[in-house]
Structures are given as C-alpha cells and as structure tokens.
Amino acid sequence: MQLSKIIHGCLYAAVAFSTVVIACPDYDELPFYKALNESNLSQDELMKRWYTVIASDGPSFNPTTWPDSTLPYCFEDDNSRTQLAHIIESAWNVWQASGVNYRIDMGEYNDCPDPVNGAVPRGAKYMLVRAQNNGKMVTTVGTQIYSSGMGALMRFDPSPAIGMRDPVANMVHEIGHAWGFFHEQQRPSFWKYGEYAEAKGDKNQIKFVCENMSDYDIVDGRLDGTIDDACHSYGKAKDLGFSALEFMPMPLPFSAQLDDGDYDWKSVMLYASPIGGAVRNGAPANVYTRASDGKVIAYNKTPSQRDVSRFNAMYSEKAPYPNPCLINQGCSPKKAVFMNAKAKCKNVGKD
C-alpha cells in the first residue's frame, strides 16, 4: 500500500510544459518498484512467451516495430492533451521503471502538423492520440507503411470505471499494443483445437464463461454452440460487434510467437478475469478462470519480466540519444521548456 502511494504520487505529479510543477522522484530512484517484477527465471525462460509483431529494421507493409526504437506521438487536439498527457507519460514511466532500455523511448513528436478543422490529422511518422468518452480503448498495434492520411492511432477513454479501473494501468496496456504487442490470451495455442475457431492448442488455458460478458445480449439467442458462433469465433464476434472478440484466438500471418514453456499469467497484455464482465452486485463478473486450477486472474497493472525481455529484444539498444525526433530530447525549440520544468521538479523544496 505504501509503495502504491509513492508510485501514484509520482505518476500523477508532473506534466511537461505545465506552469505548475510538483516535485517527484525519477523512477531510477525507485529501485524497489522495479524489484516487484524480479524473477528467478533464466533469460531463456523469460523469452519463451510472447505474441508480437515481427521486428523489422526497415519499412514494412505489415505491422512491425517503430524505426530507431522511437515512438513519437501527437495529440489530436487540446482536449486530448489535457486529458491524456499526464497519463501517457506516467504509463511510459512504468514501462521504463520495469526495465525497458533507456535508449528505447516514446514522447511527443517534434514535428506534429498543424490542426485541420481543429484536429491534428493522422500521419505515417507518428501515433495520433485521441481522447474519447465511450468506454473504449483501442490502439493500433505497432506501425507500418501507411497510405496518405493514415497512420497509427490510439483512442483512449481515461475513465477510472473501465478496464483495470486505473487509467494509468490501462494506458500501460495500450502502450504495449502501440509498441507491437498483441493480447496474450489471443494466441491460437491458448485455446483448444476443435473447440474454438482458429485454435491450435491441445487444451484450453482458461475456462471462458461467455454469458458473463457485459454485452452478451448482443448474441443471446443467436448461438448454436459450434466453433463458428460468436462465443467461439473471433471473426463471428467481430461481425456482430461482440466484445468477446478481445478474447478469441486470433492468428495473424505477420505475428511472431513462441509456444514452448508456460504462459505468462503476469503479462500486462493478459486480460484479468473481470475485464469485460457484466456488473453484478456492484462488481464485474469474472468472464474466465484459469483452467488448470480455477484461479481468478487479477489485474496485471505493470509489465512482467517476460514483457520487458521481449520488448528489449524487439528494439535496438543503439537508438539515437539524445533523440531529435522527440520534444523532450534533441535539438527542439521546446526542449528548453521541458528541461526547465524538469529542473524545477527536481529542485522543489531545496531552497
């Protein structure tokens, strides 16, 4: 509990370019936080589980890793910046504190285009960040070669009443998608072949209770119990707009995964048992339990060591630093403002 207070006190403390700066420690000064994710697993064991885009050193027409180990983003409008700037910065701090190499970085793009009709357009060189209030969070996985007017997009509702009931934790998960991670529970080997469409496993890793989904009424009366109905097929669930699609196995030709070893039950990319569940008696119902022992999987609010190990393996440690692409690094006219705010943050209370 004390650790939680310290972390959240820092997470919500400072927003770059704000005129009010509150003191908060650097995450390098919180080694006990990183220790939460320590493991006795060997490096080989840590690398056994992942489901991500295929890393690439050059442009690709399929989803892949960001060039130069750098993820630049632009806010769609002032409202998006106001609502999400501190959340996205805090969530990235969590990834860094968990062990992501310091040369791998994300931040506001140094060359965001001017707004068109009040909104910054999507673009191929950055991820557009959009605030919304519809209870949904959707993020493009990785980056790729885009046609004109298109580009990576994060749509994020900062409500504390959805997902993990914690906006920063929800953003940690979405940032995983942005860098190239798919859902752990959607790997085909996670589900039993013959029981779920596109499944390739020899058994189910979870016991999925479809009728506990919050929007089950969409498919109620339209199920036939086969692998092709919306409770067993990603494609059918997607066609009907049923949220179970976020659980169903989803084979992708442009993904990379390893299938030996245990599944990563601590991955921040694994949905917790209550996510997506209908609210009953004031709490969301569990939509699944672990098949092997009936365990309810709690919210994973920070990256696991396997998440971090795969992250560092996907991206080069030779990324440019300082990085001229981001406004908090390199030769940017906004860098002085950023560094001044950072200095004030560190010096508060020293006078």
Short mmCIF file of C-alpha atoms in Angstrom, two decimals:
data_model
loop_
_atom_site.label_atom_id
_atom_site.label_comp_id
_atom_site.label_asym_id
_atom_site.label_seq_id
_atom_site.Cartn_x
_atom_site.Cartn_y
_atom_site.Cartn_z
CA MET A 1 0.00 0.00 0.00
CA GLN A 2 2.81 2.40 0.89
CA LEU A 3 4.54 1.61 -2.41
CA SER A 4 1.30 2.29 -4.27
CA LYS A 5 1.01 5.70 -2.63
CA ILE A 6 4.58 6.58 -3.57
CA ILE A 7 4.18 5.48 -7.17
CA HIS A 8 0.84 7.16 -7.74
CA GLY A 9 2.10 10.29 -6.03
CA CYS A 10 4.79 10.45 -8.67
CA LEU A 11 2.71 9.19 -11.58
CA TYR A 12 0.22 12.00 -11.37
CA ALA A 13 2.64 14.66 -10.26
CA ALA A 14 4.20 16.50 -13.18
CA VAL A 15 3.04 17.31 -16.68
CA ALA A 16 5.62 18.61 -19.16
CA PHE A 17 5.14 22.23 -20.20
CA SER A 18 2.79 22.92 -17.29
CA THR A 19 3.28 26.18 -15.43
CA VAL A 20 2.77 24.31 -12.16
CA VAL A 21 5.44 21.72 -11.42
CA ILE A 22 5.23 19.34 -8.47
CA ALA A 23 8.29 17.56 -7.13
CA CYS A 24 8.52 13.85 -7.89
CA PRO A 25 11.45 11.42 -7.83
CA ASP A 26 12.91 9.97 -11.01
CA TYR A 27 11.99 6.34 -11.50
CA ASP A 28 15.69 5.49 -11.36
CA GLU A 29 15.38 6.48 -7.71
CA LEU A 30 12.71 3.83 -7.10
CA PRO A 31 14.63 0.53 -7.44
CA PHE A 32 12.15 -1.20 -5.11
CA TYR A 33 9.43 -0.66 -7.71
CA LYS A 34 11.41 -2.49 -10.37
CA ALA A 35 12.06 -5.23 -7.84
CA LEU A 36 8.36 -6.07 -7.82
CA ASN A 37 8.82 -7.68 -11.21
CA GLU A 38 12.01 -9.58 -10.46
CA SER A 39 12.01 -13.27 -11.28
CA ASN A 40 14.14 -16.35 -10.73
CA LEU A 41 13.60 -17.39 -14.35
CA SER A 42 16.60 -17.65 -16.64
CA GLN A 43 16.86 -15.38 -19.69
CA ASP A 44 15.92 -18.32 -21.93
CA GLU A 45 12.82 -18.95 -19.83
CA LEU A 46 11.91 -15.27 -19.85
CA MET A 47 11.97 -15.27 -23.64
CA LYS A 48 9.70 -18.30 -24.06
CA ARG A 49 6.39 -16.45 -24.22
CA TRP A 50 5.37 -13.58 -26.40
CA TYR A 51 2.90 -12.63 -29.12
CA THR A 52 4.07 -9.59 -31.03
CA VAL A 53 4.61 -8.05 -34.43
CA ILE A 54 7.67 -9.25 -36.32
CA ALA A 55 10.55 -6.87 -35.68
CA SER A 56 11.94 -5.13 -38.78
CA ASP A 57 14.86 -2.80 -39.44
CA GLY A 58 13.08 -1.18 -42.37
CA PRO A 59 9.63 -0.13 -43.63
CA SER A 60 7.01 -2.86 -43.87
CA PHE A 61 3.51 -3.14 -45.29
CA ASN A 62 2.63 -5.36 -42.31
CA PRO A 63 2.53 -4.17 -38.69
CA THR A 64 6.07 -4.06 -37.34
CA THR A 65 8.34 -2.26 -34.88
CA TRP A 66 8.87 1.51 -34.82
CA PRO A 67 12.03 2.76 -36.56
CA ASP A 68 15.00 3.91 -34.48
CA SER A 69 13.40 2.37 -31.36
CA THR A 70 11.37 5.56 -31.04
CA LEU A 71 7.60 6.03 -30.83
CA PRO A 72 6.62 9.67 -31.47
CA TYR A 73 3.04 10.76 -30.87
CA CYS A 74 0.86 13.81 -31.46
CA PHE A 75 -2.29 14.77 -29.60
CA GLU A 76 -5.30 15.23 -31.82
CA ASP A 77 -6.42 18.40 -30.06
CA ASP A 78 -6.07 20.41 -26.84
CA ASN A 79 -8.72 18.31 -25.12
CA SER A 80 -6.75 15.13 -25.82
CA ARG A 81 -3.57 16.73 -24.49
CA THR A 82 -5.31 17.96 -21.33
CA GLN A 83 -6.89 14.59 -20.58
CA LEU A 84 -4.12 12.23 -21.63
CA ALA A 85 -0.68 13.90 -21.48
CA HIS A 86 -0.02 13.04 -17.83
CA ILE A 87 -1.49 9.55 -18.20
CA ILE A 88 0.62 8.53 -21.19
CA GLU A 89 3.80 9.97 -19.64
CA SER A 90 3.12 8.20 -16.35
CA ALA A 91 2.38 4.89 -18.08
CA TRP A 92 5.60 5.07 -20.10
CA ASN A 93 7.46 5.71 -16.84
CA VAL A 94 6.04 2.41 -15.57
CA TRP A 95 7.48 0.54 -18.59
CA GLN A 96 10.84 2.24 -18.09
CA ALA A 97 10.85 1.50 -14.38
CA SER A 98 10.15 -2.14 -15.17
CA GLY A 99 13.37 -2.43 -17.15
CA VAL A 100 12.86 -1.18 -20.72
CA ASN A 101 16.22 0.01 -22.06
CA TYR A 102 16.58 3.76 -21.58
CA ARG A 103 17.50 4.30 -25.24
CA ILE A 104 14.10 2.98 -26.30
CA ASP A 105 11.84 5.99 -25.93
CA MET A 106 8.47 7.49 -26.71
CA GLY A 107 7.38 11.09 -26.45
CA GLU A 108 5.64 13.93 -28.19
CA TYR A 109 6.74 14.30 -31.81
CA ASN A 110 8.94 17.28 -32.64
CA ASP A 111 7.12 17.97 -35.91
CA CYS A 112 3.39 17.47 -35.31
CA PRO A 113 1.40 19.03 -38.17
CA ASP A 114 -0.92 21.97 -37.70
CA PRO A 115 -4.56 21.15 -36.91
CA VAL A 116 -7.04 20.85 -39.76
CA ASN A 117 -10.55 21.93 -38.76
CA GLY A 118 -9.45 21.84 -35.14
CA ALA A 119 -7.82 18.41 -35.19
CA VAL A 120 -4.29 17.20 -35.97
CA PRO A 121 -4.57 14.64 -38.80
CA ARG A 122 -3.18 11.12 -38.76
CA GLY A 123 0.26 10.67 -40.26
CA ALA A 124 2.74 7.94 -41.13
CA LYS A 125 5.57 9.13 -38.87
CA TYR A 126 3.75 9.32 -35.54
CA MET A 127 0.91 7.86 -33.50
CA LEU A 128 -2.12 10.12 -33.13
CA VAL A 129 -3.55 10.17 -29.59
CA ARG A 130 -7.28 10.85 -29.26
CA ALA A 131 -9.31 11.20 -26.05
CA GLN A 132 -12.81 9.76 -26.05
CA ASN A 133 -15.55 9.03 -23.52
CA ASN A 134 -17.32 5.97 -24.91
CA GLY A 135 -15.82 3.44 -22.50
CA LYS A 136 -13.43 2.03 -25.10
CA MET A 137 -9.66 1.89 -25.57
CA VAL A 138 -8.31 0.86 -28.98
CA THR A 139 -4.73 1.19 -30.20
CA THR A 140 -3.02 0.32 -33.48
CA VAL A 141 -0.51 -2.49 -32.97
CA GLY A 142 2.98 -1.32 -33.97
CA THR A 143 3.49 0.70 -37.13
CA GLN A 144 3.66 0.03 -40.87
CA ILE A 145 3.73 1.74 -44.27
CA TYR A 146 0.54 3.80 -44.42
CA SER A 147 -1.33 5.37 -47.29
CA SER A 148 -1.75 9.13 -47.34
CA GLY A 149 -3.82 10.48 -44.47
CA MET A 150 -3.48 7.33 -42.40
CA GLY A 151 -1.24 6.33 -39.50
CA ALA A 152 -1.10 4.71 -36.08
CA LEU A 153 -3.95 5.74 -33.78
CA MET A 154 -4.63 5.45 -30.05
CA ARG A 155 -8.21 6.06 -28.91
CA PHE A 156 -8.35 6.20 -25.13
CA ASP A 157 -11.08 6.80 -22.57
CA PRO A 158 -9.43 7.95 -19.30
CA SER A 159 -12.39 6.88 -17.16
CA PRO A 160 -11.40 5.06 -13.93
CA ALA A 161 -14.53 2.91 -14.25
CA ILE A 162 -13.36 0.76 -17.19
CA GLY A 163 -10.69 -1.84 -17.90
CA MET A 164 -8.43 -2.25 -14.87
CA ARG A 165 -10.24 0.60 -13.08
CA ASP A 166 -6.99 2.56 -13.24
CA PRO A 167 -6.31 4.95 -16.17
CA VAL A 168 -2.51 4.67 -15.88
CA ALA A 169 -2.62 0.86 -15.79
CA ASN A 170 -4.97 0.87 -18.78
CA MET A 171 -2.51 3.10 -20.61
CA VAL A 172 0.40 0.77 -19.74
CA HIS A 173 -1.55 -1.96 -21.56
CA GLU A 174 -2.35 0.26 -24.55
CA ILE A 175 1.27 1.36 -24.84
CA GLY A 176 2.15 -2.33 -25.13
CA HIS A 177 -0.09 -2.50 -28.20
CA ALA A 178 1.41 0.69 -29.61
CA TRP A 179 4.92 -0.78 -29.45
CA GLY A 180 3.82 -4.06 -31.06
CA PHE A 181 2.28 -6.44 -28.50
CA PHE A 182 -0.91 -8.43 -29.08
CA HIS A 183 -3.09 -9.86 -26.30
CA GLU A 184 -1.56 -12.83 -24.50
CA GLN A 185 -4.96 -14.55 -24.33
CA GLN A 186 -5.47 -14.35 -28.11
CA ARG A 187 -2.58 -16.53 -29.17
CA PRO A 188 -4.03 -19.55 -31.02
CA SER A 189 -2.21 -22.07 -28.81
CA PHE A 190 -4.01 -20.64 -25.77
CA TRP A 191 -7.24 -22.34 -26.91
CA LYS A 192 -8.13 -25.97 -27.66
CA TYR A 193 -8.18 -27.03 -31.28
CA GLY A 194 -11.66 -28.13 -32.35
CA GLU A 195 -13.47 -26.14 -29.65
CA TYR A 196 -12.66 -22.62 -30.83
CA ALA A 197 -12.20 -21.34 -34.36
CA GLU A 198 -8.54 -20.88 -35.31
CA ALA A 199 -7.40 -22.51 -32.04
CA LYS A 200 -4.23 -24.61 -32.15
CA GLY A 201 -3.69 -25.73 -28.55
CA ASP A 202 -4.09 -29.22 -27.13
CA LYS A 203 -6.20 -27.82 -24.27
CA ASN A 204 -7.84 -24.60 -23.13
CA GLN A 205 -5.70 -22.49 -20.82
CA ILE A 206 -8.78 -20.74 -19.43
CA LYS A 207 -12.40 -21.62 -18.74
CA PHE A 208 -14.26 -18.94 -20.67
CA VAL A 209 -17.78 -18.02 -19.49
CA CYS A 210 -19.21 -16.22 -22.49
CA GLU A 211 -22.55 -15.39 -20.88
CA ASN A 212 -20.75 -13.25 -18.29
CA MET A 213 -19.67 -10.74 -20.94
CA SER A 214 -21.22 -7.31 -20.41
CA ASP A 215 -22.71 -7.21 -23.91
CA TYR A 216 -23.84 -10.84 -24.08
CA ASP A 217 -27.35 -9.66 -25.00
CA ILE A 218 -25.97 -8.90 -28.49
CA VAL A 219 -25.58 -12.61 -29.19
CA ASP A 220 -28.12 -14.16 -26.82
CA GLY A 221 -30.40 -16.37 -28.89
CA ARG A 222 -28.00 -16.29 -31.86
CA LEU A 223 -25.63 -19.05 -30.73
CA ASP A 224 -25.58 -22.64 -31.92
CA GLY A 225 -22.75 -23.99 -29.76
CA THR A 226 -20.41 -24.63 -32.68
CA ILE A 227 -16.91 -23.25 -33.16
CA ASP A 228 -18.37 -20.78 -35.64
CA ASP A 229 -20.67 -18.90 -33.26
CA ALA A 230 -19.77 -15.60 -31.58
CA CYS A 231 -18.71 -17.27 -28.31
CA HIS A 232 -16.15 -19.42 -30.12
CA SER A 233 -15.04 -17.44 -33.17
CA TYR A 234 -13.12 -14.17 -33.37
CA GLY A 235 -14.49 -13.49 -36.85
CA LYS A 236 -18.12 -14.03 -35.86
CA ALA A 237 -17.78 -11.97 -32.68
CA LYS A 238 -16.22 -9.16 -34.72
CA ASP A 239 -19.02 -9.30 -37.30
CA LEU A 240 -21.63 -8.90 -34.55
CA GLY A 241 -19.71 -6.25 -32.61
CA PHE A 242 -19.45 -8.58 -29.61
CA SER A 243 -16.62 -7.79 -27.18
CA ALA A 244 -15.69 -11.48 -26.78
CA LEU A 245 -13.55 -10.88 -29.87
CA GLU A 246 -10.92 -9.48 -27.45
CA PHE A 247 -10.54 -13.00 -26.01
CA MET A 248 -10.95 -15.29 -29.02
CA PRO A 249 -7.86 -16.79 -30.73
CA MET A 250 -6.61 -14.50 -33.47
CA PRO A 251 -4.00 -15.97 -35.82
CA LEU A 252 -2.00 -13.36 -37.67
CA PRO A 253 0.41 -14.05 -40.53
CA PHE A 254 2.54 -11.06 -39.56
CA SER A 255 2.96 -12.01 -35.89
CA ALA A 256 5.74 -13.76 -34.03
CA GLN A 257 5.31 -16.10 -31.09
CA LEU A 258 7.00 -18.90 -29.22
CA ASP A 259 4.93 -21.77 -27.91
CA ASP A 260 7.15 -23.68 -25.51
CA GLY A 261 7.14 -23.04 -21.77
CA ASP A 262 4.43 -21.69 -19.51
CA TYR A 263 2.04 -18.91 -20.44
CA ASP A 264 2.75 -15.53 -18.93
CA TRP A 265 -0.01 -15.11 -16.37
CA LYS A 266 1.65 -11.92 -15.13
CA SER A 267 1.78 -10.20 -18.52
CA VAL A 268 0.30 -6.72 -18.70
CA MET A 269 -1.04 -7.84 -22.08
CA LEU A 270 -3.20 -10.56 -20.46
CA TYR A 271 -6.74 -9.56 -19.59
CA ALA A 272 -7.73 -10.08 -15.97
CA SER A 273 -10.70 -12.34 -15.24
CA PRO A 274 -13.20 -9.48 -14.63
CA ILE A 275 -12.35 -7.38 -17.70
CA GLY A 276 -15.36 -7.16 -19.97
CA GLY A 277 -17.63 -8.74 -17.38
CA ALA A 278 -21.21 -7.67 -16.72
CA VAL A 279 -21.56 -5.68 -13.49
CA ARG A 280 -23.44 -7.72 -10.91
CA ASN A 281 -23.88 -6.76 -7.27
CA GLY A 282 -21.70 -3.73 -7.88
CA ALA A 283 -18.72 -5.59 -9.37
CA PRO A 284 -17.84 -7.01 -12.79
CA ALA A 285 -18.37 -10.75 -13.13
CA ASN A 286 -15.41 -12.96 -14.00
CA VAL A 287 -15.51 -13.94 -17.65
CA TYR A 288 -12.86 -16.61 -17.19
CA THR A 289 -10.80 -18.54 -14.67
CA ARG A 290 -7.55 -20.42 -15.22
CA ALA A 291 -8.43 -23.89 -16.46
CA SER A 292 -5.70 -25.73 -14.57
CA ASP A 293 -6.72 -24.65 -11.07
CA GLY A 294 -9.78 -22.37 -11.30
CA LYS A 295 -7.74 -19.34 -10.24
CA VAL A 296 -9.16 -15.87 -10.83
CA ILE A 297 -6.51 -13.80 -12.62
CA ALA A 298 -6.11 -10.36 -11.04
CA TYR A 299 -5.32 -7.12 -12.84
CA ASN A 300 -1.72 -7.06 -14.09
CA LYS A 301 -1.00 -3.34 -13.83
CA THR A 302 2.73 -3.44 -14.58
CA PRO A 303 4.75 -5.29 -17.24
CA SER A 304 6.08 -8.72 -16.37
CA GLN A 305 9.74 -9.58 -16.82
CA ARG A 306 8.79 -11.55 -19.91
CA ASP A 307 7.05 -8.48 -21.32
CA VAL A 308 10.17 -6.39 -20.72
CA SER A 309 12.57 -9.03 -22.04
CA ARG A 310 10.64 -9.32 -25.29
CA PHE A 311 10.37 -5.52 -25.53
CA ASN A 312 14.12 -5.09 -25.25
CA ALA A 313 14.72 -7.93 -27.72
CA MET A 314 12.40 -6.33 -30.29
CA TYR A 315 14.08 -2.94 -30.20
CA SER A 316 17.70 -1.93 -30.63
CA GLU A 317 19.78 -0.56 -27.79
CA LYS A 318 21.52 1.62 -30.37
CA ALA A 319 18.61 4.03 -30.72
CA PRO A 320 19.70 7.68 -31.04
CA TYR A 321 20.16 9.52 -27.77
CA PRO A 322 19.55 12.41 -27.48
CA ASN A 323 16.72 11.82 -29.94
CA PRO A 324 15.88 14.81 -32.17
CA CYS A 325 12.51 13.26 -33.02
CA LEU A 326 11.05 13.95 -29.56
CA ILE A 327 10.45 17.31 -27.91
CA ASN A 328 11.95 16.13 -24.62
CA GLN A 329 15.23 15.29 -26.35
CA GLY A 330 17.48 16.62 -29.09
CA CYS A 331 17.52 19.97 -30.86
CA SER A 332 13.96 21.11 -30.34
CA PRO A 333 12.74 24.66 -29.66
CA LYS A 334 10.51 23.13 -27.00
CA LYS A 335 13.35 21.32 -25.26
CA ALA A 336 14.28 24.35 -23.13
CA VAL A 337 10.74 24.48 -21.75
CA PHE A 338 10.81 20.78 -20.99
CA MET A 339 14.22 20.86 -19.30
CA ASN A 340 13.26 23.94 -17.29
CA ALA A 341 10.14 22.19 -16.00
CA LYS A 342 12.16 19.08 -15.18
CA ALA A 343 14.75 21.14 -13.30
CA LYS A 344 12.04 22.86 -11.27
CA CYS A 345 10.55 19.47 -10.44
CA LYS A 346 13.88 18.27 -9.04
CA ASN A 347 14.65 21.49 -7.17
CA VAL A 348 11.34 22.00 -5.38
CA GLY A 349 11.99 22.02 -1.65
CA LYS A 350 15.76 22.57 -1.96
CA ASP A 351 15.66 26.34 -1.47
#
